[in-house]
Amino acid sequence: MVNKQQKVELARNLFLQGYNCSQSVAAAFAPEMGLDEKTVLRMASAFGGGLGGMRLTCGAVSGMCLALSTINGYDEADDPEAKKHLYAQMRRLGEQFLAEHGTLICRDLLEKNGVEAKAEPSPRTPEYYRTRPCARYVECCAALLSDALNEENE
Protein backbone atom coordinates (compact mmCIF):
# COMPACT_ATOMS: atom_id res chain seq x y z
CA MET A 1 0.00 0.00 0.00
CA VAL A 2 1.10 3.52 -0.81
CA ASN A 3 0.98 5.97 2.09
CA LYS A 4 -1.08 8.75 0.49
CA GLN A 5 -0.29 11.45 3.04
CA GLN A 6 3.42 10.67 2.83
CA LYS A 7 3.37 10.93 -0.99
CA VAL A 8 1.43 14.21 -0.91
CA GLU A 9 3.86 15.71 1.61
CA LEU A 10 6.91 14.45 -0.27
CA ALA A 11 5.66 15.85 -3.59
CA ARG A 12 4.87 19.21 -1.97
CA ASN A 13 8.27 19.33 -0.25
CA LEU A 14 10.07 18.58 -3.51
CA PHE A 15 8.17 21.43 -5.17
CA LEU A 16 9.02 23.79 -2.31
CA GLN A 17 12.70 22.82 -2.68
CA GLY A 18 12.63 24.20 -6.24
CA TYR A 19 11.84 21.19 -8.39
CA ASN A 20 9.22 21.69 -11.06
CA CYS A 21 5.70 20.33 -10.74
CA SER A 22 6.34 17.27 -12.88
CA GLN A 23 9.54 16.35 -11.09
CA SER A 24 7.85 16.77 -7.72
CA VAL A 25 5.02 14.36 -8.45
CA ALA A 26 7.05 11.76 -10.31
CA ALA A 27 9.96 11.70 -7.85
CA ALA A 28 7.59 11.14 -4.94
CA PHE A 29 6.90 7.74 -6.55
CA ALA A 30 10.50 6.84 -7.41
CA PRO A 31 10.49 3.77 -5.11
CA GLU A 32 7.29 2.44 -6.68
CA MET A 33 8.83 3.09 -10.11
CA GLY A 34 11.87 1.01 -9.12
CA LEU A 35 14.15 3.95 -9.85
CA ASP A 36 16.35 6.25 -7.82
CA GLU A 37 15.11 9.77 -7.19
CA LYS A 38 17.85 11.43 -9.25
CA THR A 39 16.93 9.40 -12.35
CA VAL A 40 13.24 10.28 -11.98
CA LEU A 41 14.05 13.96 -11.44
CA ARG A 42 15.97 13.95 -14.72
CA MET A 43 13.27 11.99 -16.58
CA ALA A 44 10.55 14.45 -15.53
CA SER A 45 12.54 17.66 -15.86
CA ALA A 46 11.34 18.78 -19.31
CA PHE A 47 7.65 18.31 -18.46
CA GLY A 48 7.58 21.29 -16.08
CA GLY A 49 5.89 24.50 -17.12
CA GLY A 50 3.36 22.60 -19.19
CA LEU A 51 6.00 20.91 -21.37
CA GLY A 52 9.14 22.97 -21.23
CA GLY A 53 7.37 26.25 -20.51
CA MET A 54 4.90 25.96 -23.39
CA ARG A 55 2.12 26.04 -20.77
CA LEU A 56 0.26 23.09 -22.28
CA THR A 57 -0.59 20.02 -20.16
CA CYS A 58 -0.01 20.73 -16.46
CA GLY A 59 3.37 19.39 -15.39
CA ALA A 60 1.90 17.80 -12.26
CA VAL A 61 -0.45 15.81 -14.49
CA SER A 62 2.47 14.87 -16.75
CA GLY A 63 4.48 13.72 -13.73
CA MET A 64 1.53 11.63 -12.60
CA CYS A 65 1.32 10.11 -16.09
CA LEU A 66 5.05 9.38 -16.15
CA ALA A 67 4.91 7.64 -12.77
CA LEU A 68 1.77 5.68 -13.67
CA SER A 69 3.33 4.56 -16.96
CA THR A 70 6.50 3.41 -15.25
CA ILE A 71 4.59 1.55 -12.54
CA ASN A 72 1.72 0.06 -14.58
CA GLY A 73 2.84 0.52 -18.17
CA TYR A 74 3.20 -2.08 -20.88
CA ASP A 75 6.21 -2.98 -22.98
CA GLU A 76 4.81 -5.45 -25.46
CA ALA A 77 3.60 -3.89 -28.71
CA ASP A 78 1.11 -6.69 -29.20
CA ASP A 79 -0.63 -6.31 -25.82
CA PRO A 80 -3.74 -4.23 -26.59
CA GLU A 81 -5.38 -5.13 -23.26
CA ALA A 82 -2.49 -3.68 -21.26
CA LYS A 83 -2.63 -0.55 -23.40
CA LYS A 84 -6.39 -0.21 -22.89
CA HIS A 85 -6.03 -0.72 -19.15
CA LEU A 86 -3.27 1.91 -18.80
CA TYR A 87 -5.09 4.44 -20.95
CA ALA A 88 -8.30 3.92 -18.96
CA GLN A 89 -6.38 4.48 -15.71
CA MET A 90 -4.82 7.68 -17.03
CA ARG A 91 -8.15 8.94 -18.35
CA ARG A 92 -9.74 8.39 -14.93
CA LEU A 93 -6.93 10.29 -13.23
CA GLY A 94 -7.06 13.10 -15.79
CA GLU A 95 -10.86 13.32 -15.50
CA GLN A 96 -10.62 13.52 -11.71
CA PHE A 97 -8.08 16.35 -11.96
CA LEU A 98 -10.25 18.08 -14.54
CA ALA A 99 -13.36 17.77 -12.37
CA GLU A 100 -11.53 19.32 -9.43
CA HIS A 101 -9.64 22.10 -11.24
CA GLY A 102 -11.61 22.75 -14.44
CA THR A 103 -8.74 22.23 -16.88
CA LEU A 104 -5.57 20.23 -17.52
CA ILE A 105 -3.87 23.17 -19.22
CA CYS A 106 -1.04 24.87 -17.31
CA ARG A 107 -1.69 28.30 -18.84
CA ASP A 108 -5.36 28.21 -17.82
CA LEU A 109 -4.56 26.96 -14.31
CA LEU A 110 -2.13 29.83 -13.80
CA GLU A 111 -4.23 32.56 -15.38
CA LYS A 112 -7.38 31.66 -13.45
CA ASN A 113 -5.27 32.22 -10.33
CA GLY A 114 -4.01 35.61 -11.52
CA VAL A 115 -0.54 34.41 -12.52
CA GLU A 116 0.99 35.48 -15.83
CA ALA A 117 1.91 32.36 -17.83
CA LYS A 118 5.43 32.93 -19.15
CA ALA A 119 7.64 30.53 -21.07
CA GLU A 120 10.75 31.15 -18.99
CA PRO A 121 10.98 29.63 -15.51
CA SER A 122 10.53 32.14 -12.72
CA PRO A 123 13.04 32.45 -9.88
CA ARG A 124 11.90 30.49 -6.83
CA THR A 125 11.36 33.27 -4.32
CA PRO A 126 8.96 33.64 -1.39
CA GLU A 127 6.73 35.71 -3.72
CA TYR A 128 6.75 32.91 -6.30
CA TYR A 129 5.55 30.36 -3.76
CA ARG A 130 3.01 32.80 -2.29
CA THR A 131 1.32 33.48 -5.64
CA ARG A 132 1.66 30.15 -7.44
CA PRO A 133 -1.20 27.64 -7.24
CA CYS A 134 1.10 24.83 -8.40
CA ALA A 135 1.70 23.24 -4.99
CA ARG A 136 -2.05 22.47 -4.89
CA TYR A 137 -1.85 20.68 -8.24
CA VAL A 138 1.25 18.75 -7.18
CA GLU A 139 -0.55 17.61 -4.02
CA CYS A 140 -3.67 16.70 -5.98
CA CYS A 141 -1.78 14.55 -8.48
CA ALA A 142 0.18 12.77 -5.75
CA ALA A 143 -3.09 12.03 -3.94
CA LEU A 144 -4.87 10.84 -7.10
CA LEU A 145 -2.02 8.53 -8.05
CA SER A 146 -1.77 7.17 -4.50
CA ASP A 147 -5.49 6.39 -4.50
CA ALA A 148 -5.29 4.70 -7.91
CA LEU A 149 -2.34 2.54 -6.89
CA ASN A 150 -3.99 1.59 -3.62
CA GLU A 151 -7.28 0.70 -5.36
CA GLU A 152 -5.41 -1.52 -7.76
CA ASN A 153 -3.65 -3.33 -4.92
CA GLU A 154 -6.90 -4.01 -3.01
mmCIF file of C-alpha atoms in Angstrom:
data_model
loop_
_atom_site.group_PDB
_atom_site.id
_atom_site.type_symbol
_atom_site.label_atom_id
_atom_site.label_comp_id
_atom_site.label_asym_id
_atom_site.label_seq_id
_atom_site.Cartn_x
_atom_site.Cartn_y
_atom_site.Cartn_z
ATOM 1 C CA MET A 1 0.000 0.000 0.000
ATOM 2 C CA VAL A 2 1.104 3.516 -0.808
ATOM 3 C CA ASN A 3 0.980 5.969 2.090
ATOM 4 C CA LYS A 4 -1.078 8.749 0.494
ATOM 5 C CA GLN A 5 -0.292 11.451 3.042
ATOM 6 C CA GLN A 6 3.424 10.671 2.829
ATOM 7 C CA LYS A 7 3.373 10.931 -0.990
ATOM 8 C CA VAL A 8 1.433 14.206 -0.910
ATOM 9 C CA GLU A 9 3.862 15.708 1.611
ATOM 10 C CA LEU A 10 6.911 14.448 -0.265
ATOM 11 C CA ALA A 11 5.663 15.848 -3.586
ATOM 12 C CA ARG A 12 4.871 19.205 -1.966
ATOM 13 C CA ASN A 13 8.271 19.330 -0.246
ATOM 14 C CA LEU A 14 10.068 18.579 -3.511
ATOM 15 C CA PHE A 15 8.170 21.428 -5.173
ATOM 16 C CA LEU A 16 9.023 23.790 -2.309
ATOM 17 C CA GLN A 17 12.696 22.820 -2.681
ATOM 18 C CA GLY A 18 12.634 24.203 -6.236
ATOM 19 C CA TYR A 19 11.840 21.190 -8.394
ATOM 20 C CA ASN A 20 9.221 21.688 -11.064
ATOM 21 C CA CYS A 21 5.698 20.333 -10.738
ATOM 22 C CA SER A 22 6.340 17.265 -12.885
ATOM 23 C CA GLN A 23 9.544 16.350 -11.088
ATOM 24 C CA SER A 24 7.847 16.766 -7.722
ATOM 25 C CA VAL A 25 5.017 14.360 -8.448
ATOM 26 C CA ALA A 26 7.050 11.760 -10.313
ATOM 27 C CA ALA A 27 9.963 11.699 -7.855
ATOM 28 C CA ALA A 28 7.587 11.139 -4.943
ATOM 29 C CA PHE A 29 6.897 7.740 -6.554
ATOM 30 C CA ALA A 30 10.498 6.842 -7.413
ATOM 31 C CA PRO A 31 10.491 3.773 -5.111
ATOM 32 C CA GLU A 32 7.294 2.441 -6.684
ATOM 33 C CA MET A 33 8.828 3.086 -10.106
ATOM 34 C CA GLY A 34 11.867 1.014 -9.119
ATOM 35 C CA LEU A 35 14.148 3.955 -9.853
ATOM 36 C CA ASP A 36 16.348 6.252 -7.822
ATOM 37 C CA GLU A 37 15.105 9.767 -7.194
ATOM 38 C CA LYS A 38 17.855 11.428 -9.250
ATOM 39 C CA THR A 39 16.926 9.405 -12.350
ATOM 40 C CA VAL A 40 13.243 10.283 -11.975
ATOM 41 C CA LEU A 41 14.048 13.963 -11.441
ATOM 42 C CA ARG A 42 15.969 13.955 -14.725
ATOM 43 C CA MET A 43 13.269 11.988 -16.583
ATOM 44 C CA ALA A 44 10.552 14.452 -15.531
ATOM 45 C CA SER A 45 12.544 17.662 -15.857
ATOM 46 C CA ALA A 46 11.338 18.784 -19.310
ATOM 47 C CA PHE A 47 7.655 18.310 -18.459
ATOM 48 C CA GLY A 48 7.583 21.291 -16.084
ATOM 49 C CA GLY A 49 5.890 24.502 -17.116
ATOM 50 C CA GLY A 50 3.365 22.602 -19.185
ATOM 51 C CA LEU A 51 6.000 20.908 -21.366
ATOM 52 C CA GLY A 52 9.141 22.974 -21.231
ATOM 53 C CA GLY A 53 7.370 26.247 -20.509
ATOM 54 C CA MET A 54 4.900 25.956 -23.394
ATOM 55 C CA ARG A 55 2.119 26.044 -20.774
ATOM 56 C CA LEU A 56 0.264 23.089 -22.279
ATOM 57 C CA THR A 57 -0.590 20.023 -20.157
ATOM 58 C CA CYS A 58 -0.014 20.726 -16.461
ATOM 59 C CA GLY A 59 3.369 19.394 -15.390
ATOM 60 C CA ALA A 60 1.902 17.802 -12.261
ATOM 61 C CA VAL A 61 -0.449 15.807 -14.488
ATOM 62 C CA SER A 62 2.474 14.871 -16.752
ATOM 63 C CA GLY A 63 4.483 13.720 -13.731
ATOM 64 C CA MET A 64 1.530 11.630 -12.599
ATOM 65 C CA CYS A 65 1.318 10.110 -16.089
ATOM 66 C CA LEU A 66 5.052 9.375 -16.154
ATOM 67 C CA ALA A 67 4.911 7.636 -12.774
ATOM 68 C CA LEU A 68 1.766 5.683 -13.671
ATOM 69 C CA SER A 69 3.328 4.556 -16.959
ATOM 70 C CA THR A 70 6.500 3.409 -15.254
ATOM 71 C CA ILE A 71 4.590 1.546 -12.543
ATOM 72 C CA ASN A 72 1.716 0.060 -14.582
ATOM 73 C CA GLY A 73 2.844 0.523 -18.174
ATOM 74 C CA TYR A 74 3.197 -2.080 -20.879
ATOM 75 C CA ASP A 75 6.215 -2.976 -22.980
ATOM 76 C CA GLU A 76 4.815 -5.449 -25.464
ATOM 77 C CA ALA A 77 3.604 -3.889 -28.712
ATOM 78 C CA ASP A 78 1.108 -6.694 -29.204
ATOM 79 C CA ASP A 79 -0.629 -6.310 -25.824
ATOM 80 C CA PRO A 80 -3.741 -4.233 -26.586
ATOM 81 C CA GLU A 81 -5.379 -5.133 -23.263
ATOM 82 C CA ALA A 82 -2.491 -3.682 -21.264
ATOM 83 C CA LYS A 83 -2.633 -0.550 -23.397
ATOM 84 C CA LYS A 84 -6.392 -0.214 -22.893
ATOM 85 C CA HIS A 85 -6.028 -0.718 -19.146
ATOM 86 C CA LEU A 86 -3.272 1.906 -18.799
ATOM 87 C CA TYR A 87 -5.090 4.443 -20.954
ATOM 88 C CA ALA A 88 -8.301 3.922 -18.960
ATOM 89 C CA GLN A 89 -6.377 4.482 -15.711
ATOM 90 C CA MET A 90 -4.824 7.683 -17.032
ATOM 91 C CA ARG A 91 -8.151 8.945 -18.354
ATOM 92 C CA ARG A 92 -9.738 8.388 -14.935
ATOM 93 C CA LEU A 93 -6.927 10.289 -13.226
ATOM 94 C CA GLY A 94 -7.064 13.096 -15.787
ATOM 95 C CA GLU A 95 -10.858 13.324 -15.500
ATOM 96 C CA GLN A 96 -10.618 13.517 -11.710
ATOM 97 C CA PHE A 97 -8.083 16.352 -11.957
ATOM 98 C CA LEU A 98 -10.254 18.080 -14.544
ATOM 99 C CA ALA A 99 -13.364 17.770 -12.367
ATOM 100 C CA GLU A 100 -11.526 19.318 -9.426
ATOM 101 C CA HIS A 101 -9.644 22.096 -11.240
ATOM 102 C CA GLY A 102 -11.611 22.746 -14.442
ATOM 103 C CA THR A 103 -8.739 22.228 -16.877
ATOM 104 C CA LEU A 104 -5.574 20.228 -17.525
ATOM 105 C CA ILE A 105 -3.866 23.168 -19.216
ATOM 106 C CA CYS A 106 -1.039 24.867 -17.309
ATOM 107 C CA ARG A 107 -1.689 28.301 -18.840
ATOM 108 C CA ASP A 108 -5.358 28.212 -17.822
ATOM 109 C CA LEU A 109 -4.563 26.962 -14.311
ATOM 110 C CA LEU A 110 -2.126 29.829 -13.801
ATOM 111 C CA GLU A 111 -4.229 32.561 -15.376
ATOM 112 C CA LYS A 112 -7.383 31.660 -13.452
ATOM 113 C CA ASN A 113 -5.270 32.224 -10.329
ATOM 114 C CA GLY A 114 -4.007 35.605 -11.523
ATOM 115 C CA VAL A 115 -0.537 34.407 -12.522
ATOM 116 C CA GLU A 116 0.992 35.476 -15.829
ATOM 117 C CA ALA A 117 1.912 32.364 -17.834
ATOM 118 C CA LYS A 118 5.435 32.932 -19.154
ATOM 119 C CA ALA A 119 7.642 30.528 -21.074
ATOM 120 C CA GLU A 120 10.749 31.151 -18.992
ATOM 121 C CA PRO A 121 10.985 29.629 -15.509
ATOM 122 C CA SER A 122 10.528 32.139 -12.716
ATOM 123 C CA PRO A 123 13.037 32.448 -9.879
ATOM 124 C CA ARG A 124 11.901 30.489 -6.829
ATOM 125 C CA THR A 125 11.364 33.274 -4.319
ATOM 126 C CA PRO A 126 8.962 33.636 -1.392
ATOM 127 C CA GLU A 127 6.734 35.714 -3.722
ATOM 128 C CA TYR A 128 6.751 32.910 -6.299
ATOM 129 C CA TYR A 129 5.547 30.365 -3.760
ATOM 130 C CA ARG A 130 3.009 32.798 -2.292
ATOM 131 C CA THR A 131 1.319 33.478 -5.636
ATOM 132 C CA ARG A 132 1.665 30.147 -7.436
ATOM 133 C CA PRO A 133 -1.196 27.638 -7.244
ATOM 134 C CA CYS A 134 1.103 24.833 -8.400
ATOM 135 C CA ALA A 135 1.702 23.238 -4.990
ATOM 136 C CA ARG A 136 -2.050 22.467 -4.895
ATOM 137 C CA TYR A 137 -1.846 20.675 -8.240
ATOM 138 C CA VAL A 138 1.245 18.755 -7.176
ATOM 139 C CA GLU A 139 -0.547 17.609 -4.017
ATOM 140 C CA CYS A 140 -3.670 16.704 -5.976
ATOM 141 C CA CYS A 141 -1.776 14.553 -8.478
ATOM 142 C CA ALA A 142 0.183 12.774 -5.746
ATOM 143 C CA ALA A 143 -3.089 12.030 -3.940
ATOM 144 C CA LEU A 144 -4.866 10.841 -7.097
ATOM 145 C CA LEU A 145 -2.023 8.526 -8.052
ATOM 146 C CA SER A 146 -1.765 7.174 -4.504
ATOM 147 C CA ASP A 147 -5.486 6.385 -4.501
ATOM 148 C CA ALA A 148 -5.286 4.699 -7.905
ATOM 149 C CA LEU A 149 -2.337 2.539 -6.890
ATOM 150 C CA ASN A 150 -3.994 1.590 -3.618
ATOM 151 C CA GLU A 151 -7.277 0.699 -5.360
ATOM 152 C CA GLU A 152 -5.407 -1.520 -7.763
ATOM 153 C CA ASN A 153 -3.655 -3.328 -4.915
ATOM 154 C CA GLU A 154 -6.895 -4.011 -3.010
#
